[in-house]
Amino acid sequence: MGIFSIFKKKETLDKGLEKTKESVFSKISRAITGKSTVDDDVLDNLEEVLITSDVGVETTLKVIDRVQKRVARDKYVSTSELNNILREEIADLLEENNSRNLDDWDLPSDHKPYVILVVGVNGVGKTTTIGKLAYQFKMAGKKVFLGAADTFRAAAVEQIVIWGERVGVPVIKQQMGSDPASVAFDTLSSAKANGADVVIIDTAGRLHNKVGLMNELKKIKDVMKKVMPEAPDEVLLVLDGSTGQNAFEQAKQFAAVTQISSLAITKLDGTAKGGVVIGISDQLKVPVKYIGLGEHMEDLQLFNRRSFVNSLFGEGK
């Protein structure tokens, strides 16, 4: 990655997290006003800051416990050091939840195509994320196929076809109301026959009937395994970061009906609730892999925990 690309990526990240950063910083500033050391009052105020930034109660308590241990170990910790401590402890927490520092759009080389099954409710930016993923993989030199297996809504098929045309990648589709598993089978078969590197398959964005969703996803997986026994390689859950705690609930509901292996958190540029990235990753023990920071195709980024916390709490010393 060139120097310009690295700078552009950082600039997009900083701009995308600007509202969250401003909110967190202003709250932390108020929490430590008049204090020279990190004492119990500061910790209580910090706890409130993190909870109101949508980090979530359980994860917040973990972070506070870590900060308390640092304070006890180091004996004297000034409030000016607080951002450094938060940055380090949150990055370590994300690392424990397998959120790796991803910097390129590489794929496993042991087999192809690499199959990503995408799930998520309507309105979270699922189809848009699929289009942006296709763009990023294509820019990385990968041959991409898309599968329009959300046959429940005509608009979903139309939307993914538009994205396919925009990015310049083939979309496999059938008529509205067709069996989603049949679309997935056709997509995988065509992609394999044409030497594709990556396949991204959309699914219906509804959660009102958990049993129906679970059965549908199981059928899609079973049918794909007839073409490729290891498919899918990844089940990607797309969540809208701007919904804060509602995103938590959606994540829990999807995790209850299917095994989620990675997360994409969208719309972070329009919200002060970016702390939800930390909480969801910690509570689900599922790594955040992609974050959406704007409308442009390149505004979908690979999640890098160090870059994320540096942007949120400052680069440090």
JSON list of C-alpha atoms in Angstrom, two decimals, residues 84-258:
[
{"chain": "A", "resi": 84, "resn": "ASN", "atom": "CA", "xyz": [-3.37, 6.56, 26.33]},
{"chain": "A", "resi": 85, "resn": "ILE", "atom": "CA", "xyz": [-4.58, 3.99, 28.84]},
{"chain": "A", "resi": 86, "resn": "LEU", "atom": "CA", "xyz": [-8.03, 3.74, 27.22]},
{"chain": "A", "resi": 87, "resn": "ARG", "atom": "CA", "xyz": [-6.47, 3.35, 23.78]},
{"chain": "A", "resi": 88, "resn": "GLU", "atom": "CA", "xyz": [-4.16, 0.55, 24.92]},
{"chain": "A", "resi": 89, "resn": "GLU", "atom": "CA", "xyz": [-6.71, -1.36, 26.99]},
{"chain": "A", "resi": 90, "resn": "ILE", "atom": "CA", "xyz": [-9.48, -1.22, 24.38]},
{"chain": "A", "resi": 91, "resn": "ALA", "atom": "CA", "xyz": [-7.07, -2.30, 21.61]},
{"chain": "A", "resi": 92, "resn": "ASP", "atom": "CA", "xyz": [-5.99, -5.24, 23.78]},
{"chain": "A", "resi": 93, "resn": "LEU", "atom": "CA", "xyz": [-9.63, -6.14, 24.45]},
{"chain": "A", "resi": 94, "resn": "LEU", "atom": "CA", "xyz": [-10.39, -6.14, 20.72]},
{"chain": "A", "resi": 95, "resn": "GLU", "atom": "CA", "xyz": [-7.35, -8.31, 20.09]},
{"chain": "A", "resi": 96, "resn": "GLU", "atom": "CA", "xyz": [-8.64, -10.86, 22.60]},
{"chain": "A", "resi": 97, "resn": "ASN", "atom": "CA", "xyz": [-11.85, -10.98, 20.56]},
{"chain": "A", "resi": 98, "resn": "ASN", "atom": "CA", "xyz": [-9.87, -11.87, 17.42]},
{"chain": "A", "resi": 99, "resn": "SER", "atom": "CA", "xyz": [-10.21, -8.45, 15.80]},
{"chain": "A", "resi": 100, "resn": "ARG", "atom": "CA", "xyz": [-6.99, -8.55, 13.83]},
{"chain": "A", "resi": 101, "resn": "ASN", "atom": "CA", "xyz": [-5.09, -5.68, 12.28]},
{"chain": "A", "resi": 102, "resn": "LEU", "atom": "CA", "xyz": [-6.17, -6.11, 8.67]},
{"chain": "A", "resi": 103, "resn": "ASP", "atom": "CA", "xyz": [-4.40, -3.98, 6.07]},
{"chain": "A", "resi": 104, "resn": "ASP", "atom": "CA", "xyz": [-5.08, -5.64, 2.72]},
{"chain": "A", "resi": 105, "resn": "TRP", "atom": "CA", "xyz": [-7.82, -7.47, 0.86]},
{"chain": "A", "resi": 106, "resn": "ASP", "atom": "CA", "xyz": [-5.99, -10.77, 0.65]},
{"chain": "A", "resi": 107, "resn": "LEU", "atom": "CA", "xyz": [-7.80, -14.12, 0.69]},
{"chain": "A", "resi": 108, "resn": "PRO", "atom": "CA", "xyz": [-6.76, -17.62, 1.76]},
{"chain": "A", "resi": 109, "resn": "SER", "atom": "CA", "xyz": [-4.77, -19.26, -1.02]},
{"chain": "A", "resi": 110, "resn": "ASP", "atom": "CA", "xyz": [-5.60, -22.88, -0.22]},
{"chain": "A", "resi": 111, "resn": "HIS", "atom": "CA", "xyz": [-8.81, -22.91, -2.27]},
{"chain": "A", "resi": 112, "resn": "LYS", "atom": "CA", "xyz": [-11.09, -20.74, -4.36]},
{"chain": "A", "resi": 113, "resn": "PRO", "atom": "CA", "xyz": [-13.57, -19.30, -4.65]},
{"chain": "A", "resi": 114, "resn": "TYR", "atom": "CA", "xyz": [-13.73, -17.90, -1.12]},
{"chain": "A", "resi": 115, "resn": "VAL", "atom": "CA", "xyz": [-17.43, -17.80, -0.23]},
{"chain": "A", "resi": 116, "resn": "ILE", "atom": "CA", "xyz": [-18.99, -15.05, 1.91]},
{"chain": "A", "resi": 117, "resn": "LEU", "atom": "CA", "xyz": [-22.63, -15.47, 2.96]},
{"chain": "A", "resi": 118, "resn": "VAL", "atom": "CA", "xyz": [-24.04, -12.08, 4.01]},
{"chain": "A", "resi": 119, "resn": "VAL", "atom": "CA", "xyz": [-26.86, -11.74, 6.56]},
{"chain": "A", "resi": 120, "resn": "GLY", "atom": "CA", "xyz": [-28.58, -8.79, 8.23]},
{"chain": "A", "resi": 121, "resn": "VAL", "atom": "CA", "xyz": [-31.97, -7.07, 8.45]},
{"chain": "A", "resi": 122, "resn": "ASN", "atom": "CA", "xyz": [-33.30, -4.70, 5.82]},
{"chain": "A", "resi": 123, "resn": "GLY", "atom": "CA", "xyz": [-32.08, -1.13, 6.06]},
{"chain": "A", "resi": 124, "resn": "VAL", "atom": "CA", "xyz": [-28.67, -1.74, 7.65]},
{"chain": "A", "resi": 125, "resn": "GLY", "atom": "CA", "xyz": [-26.80, -1.24, 4.37]},
{"chain": "A", "resi": 126, "resn": "LYS", "atom": "CA", "xyz": [-26.40, -4.94, 3.58]},
{"chain": "A", "resi": 127, "resn": "THR", "atom": "CA", "xyz": [-26.66, -4.77, -0.20]},
{"chain": "A", "resi": 128, "resn": "THR", "atom": "CA", "xyz": [-24.58, -1.59, -0.32]},
{"chain": "A", "resi": 129, "resn": "THR", "atom": "CA", "xyz": [-21.90, -3.31, 1.75]},
{"chain": "A", "resi": 130, "resn": "ILE", "atom": "CA", "xyz": [-21.91, -6.23, -0.69]},
{"chain": "A", "resi": 131, "resn": "GLY", "atom": "CA", "xyz": [-21.40, -3.81, -3.59]},
{"chain": "A", "resi": 132, "resn": "LYS", "atom": "CA", "xyz": [-18.55, -2.05, -1.81]},
{"chain": "A", "resi": 133, "resn": "LEU", "atom": "CA", "xyz": [-16.97, -5.39, -0.88]},
{"chain": "A", "resi": 134, "resn": "ALA", "atom": "CA", "xyz": [-17.12, -6.44, -4.52]},
{"chain": "A", "resi": 135, "resn": "TYR", "atom": "CA", "xyz": [-15.45, -3.17, -5.52]},
{"chain": "A", "resi": 136, "resn": "GLN", "atom": "CA", "xyz": [-12.64, -3.52, -2.96]},
{"chain": "A", "resi": 137, "resn": "PHE", "atom": "CA", "xyz": [-11.93, -7.13, -3.93]},
{"chain": "A", "resi": 138, "resn": "LYS", "atom": "CA", "xyz": [-11.96, -6.23, -7.62]},
{"chain": "A", "resi": 139, "resn": "MET", "atom": "CA", "xyz": [-9.55, -3.33, -6.99]},
{"chain": "A", "resi": 140, "resn": "ALA", "atom": "CA", "xyz": [-7.31, -5.88, -5.24]},
{"chain": "A", "resi": 141, "resn": "GLY", "atom": "CA", "xyz": [-7.23, -7.91, -8.47]},
{"chain": "A", "resi": 142, "resn": "LYS", "atom": "CA", "xyz": [-9.81, -10.55, -7.50]},
{"chain": "A", "resi": 143, "resn": "LYS", "atom": "CA", "xyz": [-12.42, -12.05, -9.79]},
{"chain": "A", "resi": 144, "resn": "VAL", "atom": "CA", "xyz": [-15.76, -11.55, -8.03]},
{"chain": "A", "resi": 145, "resn": "PHE", "atom": "CA", "xyz": [-19.21, -13.14, -8.44]},
{"chain": "A", "resi": 146, "resn": "LEU", "atom": "CA", "xyz": [-22.35, -11.92, -6.66]},
{"chain": "A", "resi": 147, "resn": "GLY", "atom": "CA", "xyz": [-25.42, -14.01, -5.82]},
{"chain": "A", "resi": 148, "resn": "ALA", "atom": "CA", "xyz": [-28.85, -12.33, -5.45]},
{"chain": "A", "resi": 149, "resn": "ALA", "atom": "CA", "xyz": [-30.34, -14.85, -3.01]},
{"chain": "A", "resi": 150, "resn": "ASP", "atom": "CA", "xyz": [-32.62, -12.31, -1.31]},
{"chain": "A", "resi": 151, "resn": "THR", "atom": "CA", "xyz": [-35.53, -13.31, -3.52]},
{"chain": "A", "resi": 152, "resn": "PHE", "atom": "CA", "xyz": [-38.08, -12.12, -0.96]},
{"chain": "A", "resi": 153, "resn": "ARG", "atom": "CA", "xyz": [-37.93, -8.51, -2.21]},
{"chain": "A", "resi": 154, "resn": "ALA", "atom": "CA", "xyz": [-37.77, -7.51, -5.87]},
{"chain": "A", "resi": 155, "resn": "ALA", "atom": "CA", "xyz": [-35.97, -4.32, -4.85]},
{"chain": "A", "resi": 156, "resn": "ALA", "atom": "CA", "xyz": [-33.15, -6.36, -3.28]},
{"chain": "A", "resi": 157, "resn": "VAL", "atom": "CA", "xyz": [-32.44, -8.19, -6.53]},
{"chain": "A", "resi": 158, "resn": "GLU", "atom": "CA", "xyz": [-32.61, -4.95, -8.53]},
{"chain": "A", "resi": 159, "resn": "GLN", "atom": "CA", "xyz": [-30.27, -3.21, -6.09]},
{"chain": "A", "resi": 160, "resn": "ILE", "atom": "CA", "xyz": [-27.59, -5.89, -6.23]},
{"chain": "A", "resi": 161, "resn": "VAL", "atom": "CA", "xyz": [-27.83, -6.01, -10.04]},
{"chain": "A", "resi": 162, "resn": "ILE", "atom": "CA", "xyz": [-27.24, -2.23, -10.13]},
{"chain": "A", "resi": 163, "resn": "TRP", "atom": "CA", "xyz": [-24.21, -2.65, -7.88]},
{"chain": "A", "resi": 164, "resn": "GLY", "atom": "CA", "xyz": [-22.90, -5.45, -10.09]},
{"chain": "A", "resi": 165, "resn": "GLU", "atom": "CA", "xyz": [-23.14, -3.21, -13.15]},
{"chain": "A", "resi": 166, "resn": "ARG", "atom": "CA", "xyz": [-21.53, -0.30, -11.31]},
{"chain": "A", "resi": 167, "resn": "VAL", "atom": "CA", "xyz": [-18.59, -2.37, -10.10]},
{"chain": "A", "resi": 168, "resn": "GLY", "atom": "CA", "xyz": [-18.36, -4.48, -13.26]},
{"chain": "A", "resi": 169, "resn": "VAL", "atom": "CA", "xyz": [-18.88, -7.94, -11.76]},
{"chain": "A", "resi": 170, "resn": "PRO", "atom": "CA", "xyz": [-21.39, -10.66, -12.73]},
{"chain": "A", "resi": 171, "resn": "VAL", "atom": "CA", "xyz": [-24.55, -11.16, -10.69]},
{"chain": "A", "resi": 172, "resn": "ILE", "atom": "CA", "xyz": [-26.35, -14.51, -10.64]},
{"chain": "A", "resi": 173, "resn": "LYS", "atom": "CA", "xyz": [-30.09, -14.11, -10.10]},
{"chain": "A", "resi": 174, "resn": "GLN", "atom": "CA", "xyz": [-33.47, -15.75, -10.59]},
{"chain": "A", "resi": 175, "resn": "GLN", "atom": "CA", "xyz": [-37.04, -14.50, -10.53]},
{"chain": "A", "resi": 176, "resn": "MET", "atom": "CA", "xyz": [-38.50, -12.94, -7.38]},
{"chain": "A", "resi": 177, "resn": "GLY", "atom": "CA", "xyz": [-39.86, -15.65, -5.10]},
{"chain": "A", "resi": 178, "resn": "SER", "atom": "CA", "xyz": [-37.37, -18.25, -6.33]},
{"chain": "A", "resi": 179, "resn": "ASP", "atom": "CA", "xyz": [-35.72, -20.61, -3.86]},
{"chain": "A", "resi": 180, "resn": "PRO", "atom": "CA", "xyz": [-32.75, -18.71, -2.33]},
{"chain": "A", "resi": 181, "resn": "ALA", "atom": "CA", "xyz": [-30.80, -21.96, -2.02]},
{"chain": "A", "resi": 182, "resn": "SER", "atom": "CA", "xyz": [-31.18, -22.51, -5.76]},
{"chain": "A", "resi": 183, "resn": "VAL", "atom": "CA", "xyz": [-29.69, -19.06, -6.43]},
{"chain": "A", "resi": 184, "resn": "ALA", "atom": "CA", "xyz": [-26.78, -19.85, -4.10]},
{"chain": "A", "resi": 185, "resn": "PHE", "atom": "CA", "xyz": [-26.20, -23.17, -5.89]},
{"chain": "A", "resi": 186, "resn": "ASP", "atom": "CA", "xyz": [-26.20, -21.50, -9.33]},
{"chain": "A", "resi": 187, "resn": "THR", "atom": "CA", "xyz": [-23.89, -18.72, -8.11]},
{"chain": "A", "resi": 188, "resn": "LEU", "atom": "CA", "xyz": [-21.34, -21.11, -6.66]},
{"chain": "A", "resi": 189, "resn": "SER", "atom": "CA", "xyz": [-21.46, -23.42, -9.68]},
{"chain": "A", "resi": 190, "resn": "SER", "atom": "CA", "xyz": [-20.95, -20.55, -12.13]},
{"chain": "A", "resi": 191, "resn": "ALA", "atom": "CA", "xyz": [-18.21, -18.95, -10.02]},
{"chain": "A", "resi": 192, "resn": "LYS", "atom": "CA", "xyz": [-16.32, -22.22, -9.70]},
{"chain": "A", "resi": 193, "resn": "ALA", "atom": "CA", "xyz": [-16.61, -22.95, -13.41]},
{"chain": "A", "resi": 194, "resn": "ASN", "atom": "CA", "xyz": [-15.31, -19.47, -14.28]},
{"chain": "A", "resi": 195, "resn": "GLY", "atom": "CA", "xyz": [-12.37, -19.44, -11.89]},
{"chain": "A", "resi": 196, "resn": "ALA", "atom": "CA", "xyz": [-13.71, -16.80, -9.49]},
{"chain": "A", "resi": 197, "resn": "ASP", "atom": "CA", "xyz": [-11.64, -15.82, -6.47]},
{"chain": "A", "resi": 198, "resn": "VAL", "atom": "CA", "xyz": [-14.48, -14.69, -4.25]},
{"chain": "A", "resi": 199, "resn": "VAL", "atom": "CA", "xyz": [-18.25, -15.17, -4.13]},
{"chain": "A", "resi": 200, "resn": "ILE", "atom": "CA", "xyz": [-20.53, -12.88, -2.11]},
{"chain": "A", "resi": 201, "resn": "ILE", "atom": "CA", "xyz": [-24.12, -14.05, -1.58]},
{"chain": "A", "resi": 202, "resn": "ASP", "atom": "CA", "xyz": [-26.94, -11.82, -0.34]},
{"chain": "A", "resi": 203, "resn": "THR", "atom": "CA", "xyz": [-29.74, -13.29, 1.82]},
{"chain": "A", "resi": 204, "resn": "ALA", "atom": "CA", "xyz": [-33.20, -12.13, 2.87]},
{"chain": "A", "resi": 205, "resn": "GLY", "atom": "CA", "xyz": [-33.13, -9.31, 5.41]},
{"chain": "A", "resi": 206, "resn": "ARG", "atom": "CA", "xyz": [-35.93, -10.33, 7.72]},
{"chain": "A", "resi": 207, "resn": "LEU", "atom": "CA", "xyz": [-35.90, -11.60, 11.28]},
{"chain": "A", "resi": 208, "resn": "HIS", "atom": "CA", "xyz": [-39.57, -11.68, 12.28]},
{"chain": "A", "resi": 209, "resn": "ASN", "atom": "CA", "xyz": [-39.64, -15.48, 12.01]},
{"chain": "A", "resi": 210, "resn": "LYS", "atom": "CA", "xyz": [-36.51, -16.95, 13.57]},
{"chain": "A", "resi": 211, "resn": "VAL", "atom": "CA", "xyz": [-37.41, -20.54, 12.70]},
{"chain": "A", "resi": 212, "resn": "GLY", "atom": "CA", "xyz": [-38.00, -19.63, 9.07]},
{"chain": "A", "resi": 213, "resn": "LEU", "atom": "CA", "xyz": [-34.73, -17.72, 8.87]},
{"chain": "A", "resi": 214, "resn": "MET", "atom": "CA", "xyz": [-32.78, -20.52, 10.51]},
{"chain": "A", "resi": 215, "resn": "ASN", "atom": "CA", "xyz": [-34.24, -23.10, 8.12]},
{"chain": "A", "resi": 216, "resn": "GLU", "atom": "CA", "xyz": [-33.57, -20.89, 5.10]},
{"chain": "A", "resi": 217, "resn": "LEU", "atom": "CA", "xyz": [-29.94, -20.26, 6.04]},
{"chain": "A", "resi": 218, "resn": "LYS", "atom": "CA", "xyz": [-29.38, -23.95, 6.81]},
{"chain": "A", "resi": 219, "resn": "LYS", "atom": "CA", "xyz": [-30.82, -24.92, 3.42]},
{"chain": "A", "resi": 220, "resn": "ILE", "atom": "CA", "xyz": [-28.59, -22.38, 1.63]},
{"chain": "A", "resi": 221, "resn": "LYS", "atom": "CA", "xyz": [-25.51, -23.74, 3.42]},
{"chain": "A", "resi": 222, "resn": "ASP", "atom": "CA", "xyz": [-26.44, -27.37, 2.74]},
{"chain": "A", "resi": 223, "resn": "VAL", "atom": "CA", "xyz": [-26.99, -26.72, -0.97]},
{"chain": "A", "resi": 224, "resn": "MET", "atom": "CA", "xyz": [-23.71, -24.78, -1.31]},
{"chain": "A", "resi": 225, "resn": "LYS", "atom": "CA", "xyz": [-21.81, -27.70, 0.23]},
{"chain": "A", "resi": 226, "resn": "LYS", "atom": "CA", "xyz": [-22.91, -29.83, -2.72]},
{"chain": "A", "resi": 227, "resn": "VAL", "atom": "CA", "xyz": [-20.75, -27.58, -4.91]},
{"chain": "A", "resi": 228, "resn": "MET", "atom": "CA", "xyz": [-18.02, -26.80, -2.37]},
{"chain": "A", "resi": 229, "resn": "PRO", "atom": "CA", "xyz": [-17.96, -28.88, 0.86]},
{"chain": "A", "resi": 230, "resn": "GLU", "atom": "CA", "xyz": [-16.22, -26.11, 2.84]},
{"chain": "A", "resi": 231, "resn": "ALA", "atom": "CA", "xyz": [-18.68, -23.35, 1.84]},
{"chain": "A", "resi": 232, "resn": "PRO", "atom": "CA", "xyz": [-19.43, -20.86, 3.18]},
{"chain": "A", "resi": 233, "resn": "ASP", "atom": "CA", "xyz": [-15.99, -19.74, 4.35]},
{"chain": "A", "resi": 234, "resn": "GLU", "atom": "CA", "xyz": [-17.46, -16.75, 6.14]},
{"chain": "A", "resi": 235, "resn": "VAL", "atom": "CA", "xyz": [-20.88, -15.73, 7.45]},
{"chain": "A", "resi": 236, "resn": "LEU", "atom": "CA", "xyz": [-20.82, -11.93, 7.57]},
{"chain": "A", "resi": 237, "resn": "LEU", "atom": "CA", "xyz": [-23.39, -10.10, 9.68]},
{"chain": "A", "resi": 238, "resn": "VAL", "atom": "CA", "xyz": [-24.01, -6.49, 8.63]},
{"chain": "A", "resi": 239, "resn": "LEU", "atom": "CA", "xyz": [-25.13, -4.09, 11.38]},
{"chain": "A", "resi": 240, "resn": "ASP", "atom": "CA", "xyz": [-26.06, -0.40, 11.33]},
{"chain": "A", "resi": 241, "resn": "GLY", "atom": "CA", "xyz": [-23.74, 1.33, 13.80]},
{"chain": "A", "resi": 242, "resn": "SER", "atom": "CA", "xyz": [-26.00, 4.37, 14.05]},
{"chain": "A", "resi": 243, "resn": "THR", "atom": "CA", "xyz": [-28.66, 2.30, 15.85]},
{"chain": "A", "resi": 244, "resn": "GLY", "atom": "CA", "xyz": [-26.42, 1.76, 18.88]},
{"chain": "A", "resi": 245, "resn": "GLN", "atom": "CA", "xyz": [-27.95, -0.71, 21.31]},
{"chain": "A", "resi": 246, "resn": "ASN", "atom": "CA", "xyz": [-30.46, -1.93, 18.69]},
{"chain": "A", "resi": 247, "resn": "ALA", "atom": "CA", "xyz": [-27.48, -3.25, 16.73]},
{"chain": "A", "resi": 248, "resn": "PHE", "atom": "CA", "xyz": [-26.55, -5.27, 19.82]},
{"chain": "A", "resi": 249, "resn": "GLU", "atom": "CA", "xyz": [-29.99, -6.87, 19.87]},
{"chain": "A", "resi": 250, "resn": "GLN", "atom": "CA", "xyz": [-29.93, -7.68, 16.15]},
{"chain": "A", "resi": 251, "resn": "ALA", "atom": "CA", "xyz": [-26.51, -9.26, 16.56]},
{"chain": "A", "resi": 252, "resn": "LYS", "atom": "CA", "xyz": [-27.73, -11.44, 19.43]},
{"chain": "A", "resi": 253, "resn": "GLN", "atom": "CA", "xyz": [-30.79, -12.56, 17.47]},
{"chain": "A", "resi": 254, "resn": "PHE", "atom": "CA", "xyz": [-28.77, -13.53, 14.40]},
{"chain": "A", "resi": 255, "resn": "ALA", "atom": "CA", "xyz": [-26.14, -15.26, 16.53]},
{"chain": "A", "resi": 256, "resn": "ALA", "atom": "CA", "xyz": [-28.95, -17.33, 18.02]},
{"chain": "A", "resi": 257, "resn": "VAL", "atom": "CA", "xyz": [-30.06, -18.71, 14.65]},
{"chain": "A", "resi": 258, "resn": "THR", "atom": "CA", "xyz": [-26.78, -19.09, 12.75]}
]
